mmCIF file of C-alpha atoms and ligand atoms in Angstrom:
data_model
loop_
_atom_site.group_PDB
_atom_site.id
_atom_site.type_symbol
_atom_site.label_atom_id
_atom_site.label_comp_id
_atom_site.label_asym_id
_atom_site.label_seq_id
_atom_site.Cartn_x
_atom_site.Cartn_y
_atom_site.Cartn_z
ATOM 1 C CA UNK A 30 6.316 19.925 -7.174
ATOM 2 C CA UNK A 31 6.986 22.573 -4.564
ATOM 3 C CA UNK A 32 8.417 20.868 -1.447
ATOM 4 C CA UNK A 33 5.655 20.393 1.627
ATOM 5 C CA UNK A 34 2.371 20.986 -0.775
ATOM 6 C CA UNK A 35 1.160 17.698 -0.733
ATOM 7 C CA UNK A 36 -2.109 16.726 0.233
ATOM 8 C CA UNK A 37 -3.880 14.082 1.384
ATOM 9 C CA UNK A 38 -5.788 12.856 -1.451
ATOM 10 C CA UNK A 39 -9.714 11.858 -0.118
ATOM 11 C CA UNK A 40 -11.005 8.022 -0.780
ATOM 12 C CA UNK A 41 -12.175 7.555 -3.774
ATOM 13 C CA UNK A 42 -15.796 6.021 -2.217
ATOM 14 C CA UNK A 43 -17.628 6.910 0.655
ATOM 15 C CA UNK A 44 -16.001 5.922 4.386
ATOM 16 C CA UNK A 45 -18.692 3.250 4.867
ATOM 17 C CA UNK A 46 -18.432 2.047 1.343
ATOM 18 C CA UNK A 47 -16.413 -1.216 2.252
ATOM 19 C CA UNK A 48 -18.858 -2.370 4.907
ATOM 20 C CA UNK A 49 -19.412 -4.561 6.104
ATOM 21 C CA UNK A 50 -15.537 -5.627 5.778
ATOM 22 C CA UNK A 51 -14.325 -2.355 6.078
ATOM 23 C CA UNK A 52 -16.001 -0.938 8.974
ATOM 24 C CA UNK A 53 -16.690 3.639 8.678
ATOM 25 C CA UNK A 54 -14.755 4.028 11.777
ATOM 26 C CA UNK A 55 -11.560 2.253 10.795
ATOM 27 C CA UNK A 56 -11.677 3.527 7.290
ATOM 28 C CA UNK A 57 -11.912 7.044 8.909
ATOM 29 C CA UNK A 58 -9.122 6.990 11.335
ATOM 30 C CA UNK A 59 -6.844 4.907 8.849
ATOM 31 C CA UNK A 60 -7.423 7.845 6.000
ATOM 32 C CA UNK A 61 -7.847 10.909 8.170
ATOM 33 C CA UNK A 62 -5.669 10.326 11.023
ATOM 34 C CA UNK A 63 -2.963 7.462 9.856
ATOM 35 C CA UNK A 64 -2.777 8.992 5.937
ATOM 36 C CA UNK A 65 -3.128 12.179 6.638
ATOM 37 C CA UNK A 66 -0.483 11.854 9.442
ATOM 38 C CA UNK A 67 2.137 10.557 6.396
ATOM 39 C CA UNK A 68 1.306 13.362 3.966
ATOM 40 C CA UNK A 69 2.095 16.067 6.821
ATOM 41 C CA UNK A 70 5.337 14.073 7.388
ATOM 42 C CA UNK A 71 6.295 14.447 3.928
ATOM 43 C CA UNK A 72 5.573 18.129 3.765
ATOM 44 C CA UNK A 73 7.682 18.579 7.262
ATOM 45 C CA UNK A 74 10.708 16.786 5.981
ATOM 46 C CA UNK A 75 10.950 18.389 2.485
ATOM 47 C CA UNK A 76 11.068 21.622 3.863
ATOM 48 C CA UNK A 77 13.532 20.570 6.671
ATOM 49 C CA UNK A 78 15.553 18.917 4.291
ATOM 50 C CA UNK A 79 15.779 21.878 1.897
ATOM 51 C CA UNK A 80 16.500 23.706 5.021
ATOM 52 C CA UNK A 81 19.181 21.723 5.995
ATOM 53 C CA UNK A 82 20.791 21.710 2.473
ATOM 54 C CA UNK A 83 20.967 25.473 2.528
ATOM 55 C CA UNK A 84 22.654 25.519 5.686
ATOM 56 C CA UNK A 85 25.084 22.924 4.842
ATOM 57 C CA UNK A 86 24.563 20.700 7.639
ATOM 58 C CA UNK A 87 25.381 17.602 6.451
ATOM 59 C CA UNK A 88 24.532 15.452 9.439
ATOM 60 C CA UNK A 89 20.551 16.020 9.376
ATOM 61 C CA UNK A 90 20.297 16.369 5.542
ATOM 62 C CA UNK A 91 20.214 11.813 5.675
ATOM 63 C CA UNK A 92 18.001 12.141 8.959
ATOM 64 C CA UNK A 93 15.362 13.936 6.587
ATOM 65 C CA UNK A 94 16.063 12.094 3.424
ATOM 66 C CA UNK A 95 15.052 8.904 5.808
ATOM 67 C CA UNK A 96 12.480 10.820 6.819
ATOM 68 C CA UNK A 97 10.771 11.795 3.723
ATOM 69 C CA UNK A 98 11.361 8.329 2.423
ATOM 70 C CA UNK A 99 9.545 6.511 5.201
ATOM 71 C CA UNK A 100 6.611 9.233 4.870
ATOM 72 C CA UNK A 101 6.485 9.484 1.052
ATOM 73 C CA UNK A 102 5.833 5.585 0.918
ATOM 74 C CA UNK A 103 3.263 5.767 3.383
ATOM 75 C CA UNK A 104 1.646 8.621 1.496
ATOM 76 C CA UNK A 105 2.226 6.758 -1.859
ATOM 77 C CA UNK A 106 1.298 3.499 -0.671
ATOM 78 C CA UNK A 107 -2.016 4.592 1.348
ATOM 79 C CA UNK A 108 -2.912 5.963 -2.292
ATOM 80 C CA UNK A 109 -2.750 2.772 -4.480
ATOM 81 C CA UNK A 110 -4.130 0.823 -1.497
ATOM 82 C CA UNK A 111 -7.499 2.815 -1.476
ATOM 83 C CA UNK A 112 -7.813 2.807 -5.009
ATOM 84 C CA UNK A 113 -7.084 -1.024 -4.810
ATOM 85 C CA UNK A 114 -10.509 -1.779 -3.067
ATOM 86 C CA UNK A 115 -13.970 -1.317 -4.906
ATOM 87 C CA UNK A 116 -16.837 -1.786 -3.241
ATOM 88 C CA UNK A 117 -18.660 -3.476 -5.809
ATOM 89 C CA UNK A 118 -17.544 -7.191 -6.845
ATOM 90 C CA UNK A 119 -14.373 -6.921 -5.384
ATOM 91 C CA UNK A 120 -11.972 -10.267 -5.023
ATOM 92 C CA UNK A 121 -11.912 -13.445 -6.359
ATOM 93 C CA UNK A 122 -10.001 -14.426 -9.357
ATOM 94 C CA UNK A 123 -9.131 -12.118 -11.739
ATOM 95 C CA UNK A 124 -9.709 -12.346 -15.531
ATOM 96 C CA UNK A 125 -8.081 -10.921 -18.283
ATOM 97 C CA UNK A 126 -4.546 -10.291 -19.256
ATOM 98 C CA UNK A 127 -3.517 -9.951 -14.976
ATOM 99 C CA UNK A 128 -5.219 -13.317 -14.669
ATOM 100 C CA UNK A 129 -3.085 -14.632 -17.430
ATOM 101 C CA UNK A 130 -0.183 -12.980 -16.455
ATOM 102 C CA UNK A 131 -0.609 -14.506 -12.271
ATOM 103 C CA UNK A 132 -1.232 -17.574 -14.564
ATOM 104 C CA UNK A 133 2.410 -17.253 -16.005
ATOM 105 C CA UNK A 134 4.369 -16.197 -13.050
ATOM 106 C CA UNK A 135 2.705 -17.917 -10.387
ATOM 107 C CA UNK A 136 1.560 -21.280 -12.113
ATOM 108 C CA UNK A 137 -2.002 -20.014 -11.336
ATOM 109 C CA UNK A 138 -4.716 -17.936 -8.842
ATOM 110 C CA UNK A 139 -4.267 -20.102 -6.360
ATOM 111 C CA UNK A 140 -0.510 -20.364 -5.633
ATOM 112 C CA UNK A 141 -0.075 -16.477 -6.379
ATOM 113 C CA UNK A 142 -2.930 -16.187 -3.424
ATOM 114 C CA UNK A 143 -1.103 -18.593 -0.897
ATOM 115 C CA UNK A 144 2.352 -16.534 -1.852
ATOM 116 C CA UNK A 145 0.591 -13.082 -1.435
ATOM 117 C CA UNK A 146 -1.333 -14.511 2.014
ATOM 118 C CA UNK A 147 2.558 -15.633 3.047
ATOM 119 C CA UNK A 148 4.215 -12.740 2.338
ATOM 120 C CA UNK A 149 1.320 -10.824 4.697
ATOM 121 C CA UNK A 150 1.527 -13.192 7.026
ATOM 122 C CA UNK A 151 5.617 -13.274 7.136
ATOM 123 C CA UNK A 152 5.441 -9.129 7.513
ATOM 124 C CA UNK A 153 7.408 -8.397 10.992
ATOM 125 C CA UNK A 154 5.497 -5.877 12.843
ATOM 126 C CA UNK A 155 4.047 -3.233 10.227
ATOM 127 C CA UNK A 156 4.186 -3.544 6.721
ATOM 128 C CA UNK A 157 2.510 -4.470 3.571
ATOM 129 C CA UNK A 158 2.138 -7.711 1.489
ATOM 130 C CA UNK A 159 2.831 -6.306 -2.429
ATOM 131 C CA UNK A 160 2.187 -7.395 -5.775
ATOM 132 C CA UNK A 161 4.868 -5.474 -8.366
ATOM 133 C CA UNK A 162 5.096 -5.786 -11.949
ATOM 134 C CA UNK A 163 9.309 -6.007 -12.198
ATOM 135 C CA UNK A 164 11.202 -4.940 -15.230
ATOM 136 C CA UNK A 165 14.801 -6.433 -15.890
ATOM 137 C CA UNK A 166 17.439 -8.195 -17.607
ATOM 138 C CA UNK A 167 14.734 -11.450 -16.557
ATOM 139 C CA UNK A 168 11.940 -10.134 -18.838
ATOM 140 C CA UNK A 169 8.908 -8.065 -17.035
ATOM 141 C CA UNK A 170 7.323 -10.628 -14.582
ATOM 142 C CA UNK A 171 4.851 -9.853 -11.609
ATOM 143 C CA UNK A 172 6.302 -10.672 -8.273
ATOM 144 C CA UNK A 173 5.454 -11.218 -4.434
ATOM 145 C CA UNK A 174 7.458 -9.078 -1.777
ATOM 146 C CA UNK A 175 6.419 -8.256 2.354
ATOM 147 C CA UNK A 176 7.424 -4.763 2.585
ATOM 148 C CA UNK A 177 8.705 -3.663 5.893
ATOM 149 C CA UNK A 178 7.333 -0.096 7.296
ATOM 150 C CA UNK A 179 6.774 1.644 3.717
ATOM 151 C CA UNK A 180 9.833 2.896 2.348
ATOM 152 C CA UNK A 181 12.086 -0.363 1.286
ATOM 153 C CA UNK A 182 12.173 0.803 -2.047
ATOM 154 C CA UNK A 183 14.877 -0.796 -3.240
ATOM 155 C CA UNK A 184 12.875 -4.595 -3.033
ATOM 156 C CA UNK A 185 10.089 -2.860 -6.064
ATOM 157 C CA UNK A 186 11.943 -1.602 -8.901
ATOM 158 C CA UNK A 187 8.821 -1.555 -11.065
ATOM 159 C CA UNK A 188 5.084 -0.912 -11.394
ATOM 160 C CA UNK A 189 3.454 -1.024 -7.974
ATOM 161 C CA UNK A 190 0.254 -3.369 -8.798
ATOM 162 C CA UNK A 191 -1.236 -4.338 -5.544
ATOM 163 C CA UNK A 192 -0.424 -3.646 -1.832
ATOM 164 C CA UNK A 193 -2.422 -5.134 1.195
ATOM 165 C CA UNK A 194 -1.707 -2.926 4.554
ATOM 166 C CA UNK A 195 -1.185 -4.983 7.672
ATOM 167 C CA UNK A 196 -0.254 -2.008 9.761
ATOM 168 C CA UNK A 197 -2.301 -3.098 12.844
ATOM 169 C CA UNK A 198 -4.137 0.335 11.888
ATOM 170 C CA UNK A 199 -5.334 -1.323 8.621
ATOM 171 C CA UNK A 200 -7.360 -4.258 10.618
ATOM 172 C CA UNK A 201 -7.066 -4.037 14.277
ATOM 173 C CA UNK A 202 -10.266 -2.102 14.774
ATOM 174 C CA UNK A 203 -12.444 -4.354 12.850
ATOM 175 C CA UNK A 204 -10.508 -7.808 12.739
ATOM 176 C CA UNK A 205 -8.585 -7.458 16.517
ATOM 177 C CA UNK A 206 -4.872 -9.566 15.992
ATOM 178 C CA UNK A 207 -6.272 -11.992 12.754
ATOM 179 C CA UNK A 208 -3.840 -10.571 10.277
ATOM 180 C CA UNK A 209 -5.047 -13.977 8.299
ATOM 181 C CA UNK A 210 -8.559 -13.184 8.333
ATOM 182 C CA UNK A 211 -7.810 -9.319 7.196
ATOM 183 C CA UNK A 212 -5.788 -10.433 4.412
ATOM 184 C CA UNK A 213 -8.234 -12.891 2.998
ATOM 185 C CA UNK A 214 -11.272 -10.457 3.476
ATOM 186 C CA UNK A 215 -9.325 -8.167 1.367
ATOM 187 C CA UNK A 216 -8.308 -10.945 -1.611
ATOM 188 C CA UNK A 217 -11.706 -12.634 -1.579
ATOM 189 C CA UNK A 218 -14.016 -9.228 -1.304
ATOM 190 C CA UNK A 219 -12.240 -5.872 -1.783
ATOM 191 C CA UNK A 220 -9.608 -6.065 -4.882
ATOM 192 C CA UNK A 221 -9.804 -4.114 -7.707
ATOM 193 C CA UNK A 222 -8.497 -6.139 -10.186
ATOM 194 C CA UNK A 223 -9.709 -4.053 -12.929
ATOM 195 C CA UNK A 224 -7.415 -1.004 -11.518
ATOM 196 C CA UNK A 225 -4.406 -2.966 -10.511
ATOM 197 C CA UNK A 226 -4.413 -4.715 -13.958
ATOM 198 C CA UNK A 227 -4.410 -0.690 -15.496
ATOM 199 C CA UNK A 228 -1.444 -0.017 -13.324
ATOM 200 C CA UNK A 229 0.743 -2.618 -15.344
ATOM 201 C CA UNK A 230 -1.206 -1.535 -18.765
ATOM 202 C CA UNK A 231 -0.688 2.612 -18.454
HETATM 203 MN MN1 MN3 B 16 -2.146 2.153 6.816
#
């Protein structure tokens, strides 16, 4: 991909889809303002940091590698999360091979949601709570992380499956400072277990 062409991708439903948990007004400033505002970060540092490779200055080309990391995992992130929600029979307990698979590694719907609630909960300032589909020496297993910011990469290696924003962007609007209540809106009405489940499947 050429360097700073990216572009913000729109939602894949209407802005008032989600109501009422997901109010119009907070879904538009979270995707136009907030995503947008990560996808023009992106484009900004891959063109400085090209820049700054030609020129040989070492001491910004890290800067905008930080840079584009902490933007390209907003940008990323923002995407699966949208695409994570469905506005028709979203939550509850998924079926099928996910359901058998939380089954497995989590000993059943009901731990992986206290785990997944935790890990939101346990998020220092902004972040997300993620569900990742790990592969490794272990055998492939779904697992639990709080993701600081966006761009701790290195706590993933695998198949993004499921992210929960708790940016105070993602909830403040609509849900003021109950994190709690956001996160268990989104697990009990908005998941789209059908899509993260093809996200482990592709
Ligand atoms: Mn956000």
């Amino acid at each position: 991909m050429t360097p700073g062409t990216h572009k913000l991708p729109p939602l894949p439903y209407d802005y008032n889809a989600l109501e009422p948990f997901l109010s119009e007004k907070l879904m538009r400033l979270h995707h136009d303002k907030h995503h947008a505002a990560y996808v023009e970060g992106l484009n900004e540092a891959e063109l400085a940091l090209a820049a700054a490779r030609d020129s040989g200055d070492t001491l910004l080309v890290p800067y905008w590698e930080s840079r584009r990391a902490f933007n390209e995992g907003g940008h990323v992130l923002h995407s699966i999360f949208w695409r994570g929600m469905t506005p028709v029979g979203g939550g509850g307990e998924p079926g099928g091979l996910l359901g058998a698979l939380i089954e497995r590694d989590f000993g059943g719907y009901e731990k992986f949601r206290a785990e997944f609630t935790a890990a939101a909960k346990g998020v220092e300032g902004s972040g997300w709570a993620m569900l990742f589909w790990k592969r490794g020496m272990a055998g492939d297993h779904l697992e639990i992380a709080a993701v600081l910011n966006h761009e701790n990469q290195a706590l993933w290696q695998g198949e993004v499956v499921l992210v929960c924003d708790v940016w105070e962007h993602a909830y403040y609007l609509d849900y003021l400072n109950e994190r709690a209540e956001w996160v268990d809106v989104f697990l009990d009405n908005l998941v789209d277990w059908e899509q993260a489940a093809s996200r482990i499947l592709r």
